[in-house]
Amino acid sequence: MWMTNIVALCLLAIVASAEDKKLSSHAATLADTSADLAFSLYHSMAKDKDTENIVVSPLIVASSLGLVALGGKASTASQVKTVLSAAKLKDEQLHTGLSELLSEVSDAKTRNSTWKINNRLYGPSSISFADDFVKNSKKHYKYEHSKINLRDKRSAVNSINEWAAKSTDGKLPQITSDVQNADGAMIVNAMFFKPHWDERFHDKMVDTRGFLVTRSFTVGIPMMHRTGLYDFYEDTENQIYVLNMPLGQKQASMIFIMPYHLEPLGRVEKLLTRKQVDTWISKMENRAVAISLPKISLEVSHNLQKYLAELGLTEAVDKSKADLSNISGKKDLYLSNVFHASALELGPEGNPFDSSIFGTDKLRNPKLFYVDHPFLFLVKDNKTNSILYIGRVVRPKGDKMRDEL
């Protein structure tokens, strides 16, 4: 009997140690630097006046940069480390660290939220992918590879969109209508993310409300409602509400940042730094909050090539300077497009809520968090402190309603 108990305890210890396994030092470094990348990339994208909704995964961008480093040589590769603020890491540490980090945060067994990640590198039909590059890019970054005749734009666009739609179960029916610079290599990220709340919304407490895109344009959207205990902070000086909604097993959270009233998001975005977000989180209090959250489905696609160039990835995207010869064995490629597309759904699904607090003083005088105008959001991993997503919702899908003031 005592032997059985010892074996059982040993097995429990093994399981516990596996669950508590810490990231390697280089993966932890990349978790930290990719969080910095989140804010610098967001601000670069937010300056583009043609962009409304933004949905970007800094971790997936970091892994795509890792792929560029894997395929690059000399300064083309070293620029990736500069963009990632990881110059001190060796090449192998960069690749194994990013691989470890991505595996950790996207593990469906330990995180209830749905996150389907699909990556493909397209190359011109004239090239041949080097065996070592194919092997290592699959190993570290789970990339697929495909040759495509990019000079036949209509066929190429159809092929890319069909792959993205199929790999996301139809959630991303179209990620591009055109392909610029048809003579280079092209990265395509196609993802579907749906948070699974730690405490679900009641699926019958959904009604149609107005979402104010501007003072003269309102769309009708389904709105979900619930009251519970949440970490919440009201920045009265800057007139901003900040709400932390735990996901799944509380290993990640979705953080909403919303101005008091309808306004262009530029003022709030100027405040959006990693230090400021950490300050808001540190000042949060767990309290009763009455939440009204849009039940929305967004499909957002960005071509990140110019934004990455602004952040310092200048050689890989320059046909005359790029050395991506590890991809094909020849110095005949540059990075012509970086399509980064996500379908994001916010729905009522989640774990059962704690009904024992209803009717108690814990829910007395709740703060109102009514999301009926543009807001910012982050999805933050609590174990690694990395940022899975950063973005803004300015115009959700919906039918036009009456004009506002």
GROMACS .gro file of C-alpha atoms in nm:
model
  405
    1MET     CA    1   0.000   0.000   0.000
    2TRP     CA    2   0.273   0.243   0.096
    3MET     CA    3   0.450   0.170  -0.234
    4THR     CA    4   0.130   0.252  -0.425
    5ASN     CA    5   0.102   0.581  -0.239
    6ILE     CA    6   0.465   0.670  -0.317
    7VAL     CA    7   0.409   0.597  -0.688
    8ALA     CA    8   0.093   0.808  -0.686
    9LEU     CA    9   0.273   1.097  -0.518
   10CYS     CA   10   0.558   1.074  -0.768
   11LEU     CA   11   0.312   1.085  -1.057
   12LEU     CA   12   0.140   1.388  -0.905
   13ALA     CA   13   0.476   1.557  -0.862
   14ILE     CA   14   0.562   1.491  -1.227
   15VAL     CA   15   0.227   1.631  -1.343
   16ALA     CA   16   0.263   1.935  -1.116
   17SER     CA   17   0.615   2.003  -1.235
   18ALA     CA   18   0.500   1.975  -1.596
   19GLU     CA   19   0.218   2.221  -1.530
   20ASP     CA   20   0.448   2.464  -1.349
   21LYS     CA   21   0.728   2.436  -1.602
   22LYS     CA   22   0.879   2.777  -1.657
   23LEU     CA   23   0.981   2.923  -1.989
   24SER     CA   24   1.344   2.906  -2.088
   25SER     CA   25   1.531   3.232  -2.044
   26HIS     CA   26   1.535   3.306  -2.417
   27ALA     CA   27   1.161   3.233  -2.453
   28ALA     CA   28   1.095   3.465  -2.157
   29THR     CA   29   1.309   3.733  -2.322
   30LEU     CA   30   1.108   3.703  -2.643
   31ALA     CA   31   0.780   3.716  -2.451
   32ASP     CA   32   0.899   4.045  -2.307
   33THR     CA   33   1.030   4.194  -2.629
   34SER     CA   34   0.726   4.084  -2.832
   35ALA     CA   35   0.511   4.276  -2.583
   36ASP     CA   36   0.714   4.587  -2.668
   37LEU     CA   37   0.667   4.507  -3.037
   38ALA     CA   38   0.289   4.505  -2.979
   39PHE     CA   39   0.277   4.874  -2.892
   40SER     CA   40   0.529   4.998  -3.151
   41LEU     CA   41   0.353   4.804  -3.428
   42TYR     CA   42   0.009   4.919  -3.316
   43HIS     CA   43   0.111   5.285  -3.318
   44SER     CA   44   0.264   5.248  -3.663
   45MET     CA   45  -0.061   5.097  -3.792
   46ALA     CA   46  -0.288   5.344  -3.613
   47LYS     CA   47  -0.129   5.638  -3.800
   48ASP     CA   48  -0.275   5.503  -4.125
   49LYS     CA   49  -0.594   5.705  -4.177
   50ASP     CA   50  -0.736   5.439  -4.412
   51THR     CA   51  -0.739   5.181  -4.131
   52GLU     CA   52  -1.049   5.146  -3.912
   53ASN     CA   53  -1.049   4.820  -3.717
   54ILE     CA   54  -0.712   4.679  -3.611
   55VAL     CA   55  -0.662   4.319  -3.502
   56VAL     CA   56  -0.300   4.208  -3.484
   57SER     CA   57  -0.117   3.931  -3.297
   58PRO     CA   58   0.232   4.047  -3.195
   59LEU     CA   59   0.336   3.687  -3.121
   60ILE     CA   60   0.245   3.571  -3.470
   61VAL     CA   61   0.421   3.874  -3.615
   62ALA     CA   62   0.727   3.784  -3.407
   63SER     CA   63   0.720   3.425  -3.534
   64SER     CA   64   0.690   3.554  -3.892
   65LEU     CA   65   0.995   3.771  -3.827
   66GLY     CA   66   1.168   3.459  -3.697
   67LEU     CA   67   1.090   3.294  -4.030
   68VAL     CA   68   1.254   3.589  -4.209
   69ALA     CA   69   1.563   3.547  -3.989
   70LEU     CA   70   1.565   3.175  -4.069
   71GLY     CA   71   1.558   3.248  -4.441
   72GLY     CA   72   1.795   3.542  -4.427
   73LYS     CA   73   2.167   3.595  -4.407
   74ALA     CA   74   2.397   3.871  -4.283
   75SER     CA   75   2.230   4.204  -4.205
   76THR     CA   76   1.897   4.091  -4.353
   77ALA     CA   77   1.875   3.835  -4.074
   78SER     CA   78   2.028   4.050  -3.801
   79GLN     CA   79   1.771   4.325  -3.861
   80VAL     CA   80   1.505   4.085  -3.735
   81LYS     CA   81   1.677   4.068  -3.397
   82THR     CA   82   1.694   4.445  -3.389
   83VAL     CA   83   1.320   4.478  -3.456
   84LEU     CA   84   1.255   4.218  -3.185
   85SER     CA   85   1.503   4.384  -2.944
   86ALA     CA   86   1.673   4.045  -2.920
   87ALA     CA   87   2.022   4.121  -3.052
   88LYS     CA   88   2.188   3.932  -2.767
   89LEU     CA   89   2.020   3.602  -2.857
   90LYS     CA   90   2.195   3.348  -3.075
   91ASP     CA   91   2.015   3.233  -3.388
   92GLU     CA   92   1.916   2.898  -3.239
   93GLN     CA   93   1.789   3.066  -2.921
   94LEU     CA   94   1.576   3.299  -3.130
   95HIS     CA   95   1.410   3.013  -3.318
   96THR     CA   96   1.367   2.770  -3.026
   97GLY     CA   97   1.254   3.054  -2.798
   98LEU     CA   98   0.983   3.175  -3.036
   99SER     CA   99   0.874   2.816  -3.098
  100GLU     CA  100   0.852   2.744  -2.725
  101LEU     CA  101   0.660   3.064  -2.655
  102LEU     CA  102   0.407   3.008  -2.931
  103SER     CA  103   0.349   2.646  -2.826
  104GLU     CA  104   0.291   2.757  -2.467
  105VAL     CA  105   0.030   3.024  -2.535
  106SER     CA  106  -0.161   2.838  -2.808
  107ASP     CA  107  -0.194   2.504  -2.626
  108ALA     CA  108  -0.563   2.417  -2.658
  109LYS     CA  109  -0.543   2.164  -2.371
  110THR     CA  110  -0.456   2.427  -2.111
  111ARG     CA  111  -0.644   2.722  -2.261
  112ASN     CA  112  -1.014   2.700  -2.337
  113SER     CA  113  -1.023   2.984  -2.589
  114THR     CA  114  -1.028   2.897  -2.957
  115TRP     CA  115  -0.719   3.014  -3.144
  116LYS     CA  116  -0.656   2.858  -3.484
  117ILE     CA  117  -0.326   2.968  -3.634
  118ASN     CA  118  -0.228   2.898  -3.994
  119ASN     CA  119   0.085   3.029  -4.165
  120ARG     CA  120   0.206   2.989  -4.520
  121LEU     CA  121   0.503   3.118  -4.718
  122TYR     CA  122   0.433   3.169  -5.085
  123GLY     CA  123   0.718   3.186  -5.332
  124PRO     CA  124   0.729   3.255  -5.706
  125SER     CA  125   0.679   2.948  -5.923
  126SER     CA  126   1.038   2.985  -6.045
  127ILE     CA  127   1.206   2.906  -5.710
  128SER     CA  128   1.277   2.584  -5.525
  129PHE     CA  129   1.257   2.582  -5.146
  130ALA     CA  130   1.574   2.456  -4.975
  131ASP     CA  131   1.518   2.134  -4.778
  132ASP     CA  132   1.676   2.266  -4.457
  133PHE     CA  133   1.465   2.579  -4.465
  134VAL     CA  134   1.143   2.382  -4.515
  135LYS     CA  135   1.234   2.143  -4.235
  136ASN     CA  136   1.327   2.413  -3.983
  137SER     CA  137   1.043   2.648  -4.066
  138LYS     CA  138   0.796   2.365  -4.008
  139LYS     CA  139   0.973   2.264  -3.689
  140HIS     CA  140   0.994   2.606  -3.528
  141TYR     CA  141   0.710   2.805  -3.687
  142LYS     CA  142   0.471   2.543  -3.830
  143TYR     CA  143   0.481   2.711  -4.170
  144GLU     CA  144   0.341   2.558  -4.485
  145HIS     CA  145   0.511   2.636  -4.818
  146SER     CA  146   0.365   2.687  -5.161
  147LYS     CA  147   0.481   2.802  -5.501
  148ILE     CA  148   0.241   3.029  -5.683
  149ASN     CA  149   0.233   3.219  -6.010
  150LEU     CA  150   0.197   3.567  -5.865
  151ARG     CA  151   0.204   3.725  -6.211
  152ASP     CA  152  -0.144   3.582  -6.271
  153LYS     CA  153  -0.291   3.804  -6.003
  154ARG     CA  154  -0.652   3.689  -6.024
  155SER     CA  155  -0.558   3.324  -5.989
  156ALA     CA  156  -0.307   3.401  -5.713
  157VAL     CA  157  -0.557   3.606  -5.511
  158ASN     CA  158  -0.821   3.334  -5.546
  159SER     CA  159  -0.573   3.067  -5.437
  160ILE     CA  160  -0.462   3.264  -5.129
  161ASN     CA  161  -0.819   3.342  -5.024
  162GLU     CA  162  -0.932   2.982  -5.075
  163TRP     CA  163  -0.647   2.857  -4.854
  164ALA     CA  164  -0.724   3.112  -4.582
  165ALA     CA  165  -1.096   3.030  -4.588
  166LYS     CA  166  -1.036   2.656  -4.573
  167SER     CA  167  -0.776   2.677  -4.296
  168THR     CA  168  -1.009   2.887  -4.075
  169ASP     CA  169  -1.326   2.685  -4.145
  170GLY     CA  170  -1.468   2.968  -4.352
  171LYS     CA  171  -1.411   3.239  -4.092
  172LEU     CA  172  -1.182   3.435  -4.326
  173PRO     CA  173  -1.348   3.424  -4.670
  174GLN     CA  174  -1.120   3.696  -4.814
  175ILE     CA  175  -0.794   3.840  -4.687
  176THR     CA  176  -0.687   4.030  -4.997
  177SER     CA  177  -0.824   4.152  -5.328
  178ASP     CA  178  -0.485   4.230  -5.479
  179VAL     CA  179  -0.119   4.127  -5.463
  180GLN     CA  180   0.141   4.398  -5.503
  181ASN     CA  181   0.499   4.327  -5.612
  182ALA     CA  182   0.439   3.988  -5.765
  183ASP     CA  183   0.806   3.890  -5.790
  184GLY     CA  184   0.887   3.823  -5.423
  185ALA     CA  185   0.812   3.589  -5.135
  186MET     CA  186   0.492   3.642  -4.943
  187ILE     CA  187   0.399   3.560  -4.583
  188VAL     CA  188   0.033   3.491  -4.505
  189ASN     CA  189  -0.105   3.450  -4.150
  190ALA     CA  190  -0.469   3.336  -4.127
  191MET     CA  191  -0.617   3.306  -3.778
  192PHE     CA  192  -0.945   3.264  -3.593
  193PHE     CA  193  -0.968   3.378  -3.231
  194LYS     CA  194  -1.271   3.342  -3.004
  195PRO     CA  195  -1.236   3.411  -2.631
  196HIS     CA  196  -1.395   3.165  -2.388
  197TRP     CA  197  -1.488   3.373  -2.085
  198ASP     CA  198  -1.405   3.257  -1.736
  199GLU     CA  199  -1.769   3.339  -1.658
  200ARG     CA  200  -2.009   3.321  -1.949
  201PHE     CA  201  -2.282   3.561  -2.049
  202HIS     CA  202  -2.639   3.435  -2.039
  203ASP     CA  203  -2.716   3.353  -2.401
  204LYS     CA  204  -3.074   3.483  -2.367
  205MET     CA  205  -2.960   3.821  -2.234
  206VAL     CA  206  -2.874   3.950  -2.582
  207ASP     CA  207  -3.060   4.231  -2.755
  208THR     CA  208  -3.001   4.474  -3.039
  209ARG     CA  209  -2.850   4.808  -2.943
  210GLY     CA  210  -2.686   5.097  -3.124
  211PHE     CA  211  -2.307   5.121  -3.161
  212LEU     CA  212  -2.197   5.480  -3.228
  213VAL     CA  213  -1.927   5.471  -3.496
  214THR     CA  214  -1.938   5.851  -3.523
  215ARG     CA  215  -2.186   6.115  -3.406
  216SER     CA  216  -2.371   6.082  -3.735
  217PHE     CA  217  -2.338   5.708  -3.797
  218THR     CA  218  -2.476   5.430  -3.576
  219VAL     CA  219  -2.500   5.058  -3.650
  220GLY     CA  220  -2.729   4.804  -3.485
  221ILE     CA  221  -2.544   4.517  -3.315
  222PRO     CA  222  -2.635   4.240  -3.070
  223MET     CA  223  -2.529   4.337  -2.716
  224MET     CA  224  -2.454   4.086  -2.438
  225HIS     CA  225  -2.517   4.174  -2.074
  226ARG     CA  226  -2.402   4.040  -1.738
  227THR     CA  227  -2.308   4.160  -1.392
  228GLY     CA  228  -2.020   4.004  -1.201
  229LEU     CA  229  -1.701   4.069  -1.011
  230TYR     CA  230  -1.420   4.200  -1.231
  231ASP     CA  231  -1.094   4.389  -1.203
  232PHE     CA  232  -1.184   4.742  -1.303
  233TYR     CA  233  -1.021   5.086  -1.305
  234GLU     CA  234  -1.162   5.426  -1.383
  235ASP     CA  235  -0.895   5.674  -1.491
  236THR     CA  236  -1.083   5.992  -1.401
  237GLU     CA  237  -0.795   6.217  -1.506
  238ASN     CA  238  -0.797   6.082  -1.862
  239GLN     CA  239  -1.167   5.987  -1.863
  240ILE     CA  240  -1.104   5.624  -1.952
  241TYR     CA  241  -1.252   5.297  -1.827
  242VAL     CA  242  -1.031   4.986  -1.813
  243LEU     CA  243  -1.181   4.638  -1.763
  244ASN     CA  244  -1.004   4.303  -1.724
  245MET     CA  245  -1.211   3.999  -1.829
  246PRO     CA  246  -1.042   3.662  -1.752
  247LEU     CA  247  -1.055   3.391  -2.017
  248GLY     CA  248  -1.083   3.014  -1.992
  249GLN     CA  249  -0.870   2.891  -1.704
  250LYS     CA  250  -0.767   3.247  -1.609
  251GLN     CA  251  -0.438   3.194  -1.790
  252ALA     CA  252  -0.518   3.488  -2.016
  253SER     CA  253  -0.732   3.801  -2.000
  254MET     CA  254  -0.899   4.035  -2.245
  255ILE     CA  255  -0.845   4.395  -2.139
  256PHE     CA  256  -1.082   4.661  -2.271
  257ILE     CA  257  -0.981   5.029  -2.278
  258MET     CA  258  -1.263   5.271  -2.355
  259PRO     CA  259  -1.306   5.648  -2.328
  260TYR     CA  260  -1.603   5.772  -2.128
  261HIS     CA  261  -1.780   5.903  -2.435
  262LEU     CA  262  -1.776   5.873  -2.812
  263GLU     CA  263  -1.464   6.038  -2.952
  264PRO     CA  264  -1.191   5.965  -3.208
  265LEU     CA  265  -0.949   5.718  -3.050
  266GLY     CA  266  -0.639   5.924  -3.122
  267ARG     CA  267  -0.634   6.084  -2.776
  268VAL     CA  268  -0.656   5.747  -2.600
  269GLU     CA  269  -0.403   5.590  -2.837
  270LYS     CA  270  -0.145   5.854  -2.744
  271LEU     CA  271  -0.167   5.719  -2.388
  272LEU     CA  272  -0.132   5.359  -2.502
  273THR     CA  273   0.210   5.242  -2.387
  274ARG     CA  274   0.320   4.929  -2.211
  275LYS     CA  275   0.402   5.130  -1.898
  276GLN     CA  276   0.060   5.297  -1.898
  277VAL     CA  277  -0.124   4.966  -1.940
  278ASP     CA  278   0.077   4.819  -1.652
  279THR     CA  279  -0.014   5.124  -1.442
  280TRP     CA  280  -0.384   5.083  -1.519
  281ILE     CA  281  -0.368   4.713  -1.430
  282SER     CA  282  -0.185   4.784  -1.103
  283LYS     CA  283  -0.461   5.025  -0.998
  284MET     CA  284  -0.750   4.790  -1.070
  285GLU     CA  285  -0.991   4.683  -0.797
  286ASN     CA  286  -1.206   4.371  -0.799
  287ARG     CA  287  -1.560   4.497  -0.780
  288ALA     CA  288  -1.911   4.461  -0.919
  289VAL     CA  289  -1.935   4.563  -1.285
  290ALA     CA  290  -2.245   4.562  -1.506
  291ILE     CA  291  -2.109   4.480  -1.852
  292SER     CA  292  -2.274   4.534  -2.188
  293LEU     CA  293  -2.043   4.397  -2.456
  294PRO     CA  294  -2.099   4.376  -2.833
  295LYS     CA  295  -2.151   4.028  -2.971
  296ILE     CA  296  -1.946   4.083  -3.283
  297SER     CA  297  -1.763   3.905  -3.559
  298LEU     CA  298  -1.477   4.086  -3.731
  299GLU     CA  299  -1.262   3.982  -4.025
  300VAL     CA  300  -0.959   4.208  -4.043
  301SER     CA  301  -0.663   4.179  -4.279
  302HIS     CA  302  -0.352   4.396  -4.283
  303ASN     CA  303  -0.052   4.401  -4.512
  304LEU     CA  304   0.223   4.461  -4.257
  305GLN     CA  305   0.512   4.505  -4.498
  306LYS     CA  306   0.535   4.885  -4.478
  307TYR     CA  307   0.476   4.893  -4.101
  308LEU     CA  308   0.755   4.641  -4.038
  309ALA     CA  309   0.981   4.847  -4.262
  310GLU     CA  310   0.901   5.153  -4.047
  311LEU     CA  311   1.009   4.953  -3.741
  312GLY     CA  312   1.347   4.870  -3.898
  313LEU     CA  313   1.292   4.568  -4.124
  314THR     CA  314   1.424   4.758  -4.426
  315GLU     CA  315   1.645   4.505  -4.605
  316ALA     CA  316   1.414   4.204  -4.630
  317VAL     CA  317   1.148   4.414  -4.804
  318ASP     CA  318   1.393   4.580  -5.045
  319LYS     CA  319   1.446   4.389  -5.369
  320SER     CA  320   1.793   4.539  -5.422
  321LYS     CA  321   1.920   4.468  -5.067
  322ALA     CA  322   1.746   4.153  -4.941
  323ASP     CA  323   1.951   3.839  -4.880
  324LEU     CA  324   1.698   3.560  -4.820
  325SER     CA  325   1.920   3.300  -4.980
  326ASN     CA  326   1.859   3.041  -4.707
  327ILE     CA  327   1.506   3.002  -4.850
  328SER     CA  328   1.607   2.889  -5.196
  329GLY     CA  329   1.986   2.873  -5.197
  330LYS     CA  330   1.997   3.178  -5.423
  331LYS     CA  331   1.987   3.551  -5.355
  332ASP     CA  332   1.678   3.591  -5.568
  333LEU     CA  333   1.402   3.677  -5.321
  334TYR     CA  334   1.273   3.963  -5.112
  335LEU     CA  335   0.968   3.994  -4.886
  336SER     CA  336   0.703   4.150  -5.107
  337ASN     CA  337   0.390   4.113  -4.889
  338VAL     CA  338   0.306   4.022  -4.528
  339PHE     CA  339  -0.066   3.952  -4.504
  340HIS     CA  340  -0.179   3.922  -4.142
  341ALA     CA  341  -0.547   3.833  -4.112
  342SER     CA  342  -0.767   3.744  -3.815
  343ALA     CA  343  -1.129   3.659  -3.763
  344LEU     CA  344  -1.227   3.771  -3.413
  345GLU     CA  345  -1.555   3.671  -3.248
  346LEU     CA  346  -1.690   3.792  -2.915
  347GLY     CA  347  -1.974   3.569  -2.798
  348PRO     CA  348  -2.145   3.466  -2.473
  349GLU     CA  349  -1.966   3.131  -2.436
  350GLY     CA  350  -1.764   3.058  -2.124
  351ASN     CA  351  -1.745   2.869  -1.798
  352PRO     CA  352  -2.048   2.856  -1.564
  353PHE     CA  353  -2.077   3.171  -1.356
  354ASP     CA  354  -2.082   3.188  -0.978
  355SER     CA  355  -2.451   3.228  -0.897
  356SER     CA  356  -2.390   3.232  -0.520
  357ILE     CA  357  -2.300   3.603  -0.529
  358PHE     CA  358  -2.632   3.709  -0.680
  359GLY     CA  359  -2.851   3.889  -0.429
  360THR     CA  360  -2.554   3.962  -0.202
  361ASP     CA  361  -2.379   4.286  -0.113
  362LYS     CA  362  -2.093   4.189  -0.344
  363LEU     CA  363  -2.293   4.303  -0.646
  364ARG     CA  364  -2.430   4.619  -0.489
  365ASN     CA  365  -2.375   4.948  -0.679
  366PRO     CA  366  -2.202   4.800  -0.985
  367LYS     CA  367  -1.995   5.018  -1.216
  368LEU     CA  368  -2.143   5.040  -1.564
  369PHE     CA  369  -1.921   4.932  -1.854
  370TYR     CA  370  -2.136   4.992  -2.161
  371VAL     CA  371  -1.945   4.934  -2.483
  372ASP     CA  372  -2.145   5.128  -2.739
  373HIS     CA  373  -1.862   5.325  -2.904
  374PRO     CA  374  -1.506   5.260  -3.034
  375PHE     CA  375  -1.261   5.097  -2.793
  376LEU     CA  376  -0.913   4.944  -2.770
  377PHE     CA  377  -0.835   4.593  -2.650
  378LEU     CA  378  -0.549   4.361  -2.559
  379VAL     CA  379  -0.542   3.987  -2.501
  380LYS     CA  380  -0.271   3.931  -2.242
  381ASP     CA  381  -0.124   3.596  -2.141
  382ASN     CA  382  -0.089   3.588  -1.763
  383LYS     CA  383   0.177   3.317  -1.745
  384THR     CA  384   0.423   3.457  -1.998
  385ASN     CA  385   0.314   3.824  -1.983
  386SER     CA  386   0.310   3.825  -2.362
  387ILE     CA  387   0.040   3.999  -2.565
  388LEU     CA  388  -0.155   3.761  -2.788
  389TYR     CA  389  -0.358   4.036  -2.956
  390ILE     CA  390  -0.377   4.413  -2.963
  391GLY     CA  391  -0.628   4.617  -3.157
  392ARG     CA  392  -0.923   4.849  -3.180
  393VAL     CA  393  -1.287   4.819  -3.282
  394VAL     CA  394  -1.413   5.130  -3.459
  395ARG     CA  395  -1.675   4.993  -3.696
  396PRO     CA  396  -1.833   4.656  -3.618
  397LYS     CA  397  -2.058   4.493  -3.875
  398GLY     CA  398  -2.420   4.600  -3.851
  399ASP     CA  399  -2.704   4.774  -4.031
  400LYS     CA  400  -2.718   5.152  -4.019
  401MET     CA  401  -2.953   5.292  -3.758
  402ARG     CA  402  -3.088   5.644  -3.702
  403ASP     CA  403  -2.852   5.940  -3.708
  404GLU     CA  404  -2.725   6.053  -3.371
  405LEU     CA  405  -2.654   6.405  -3.244
   0.00000   0.00000   0.00000
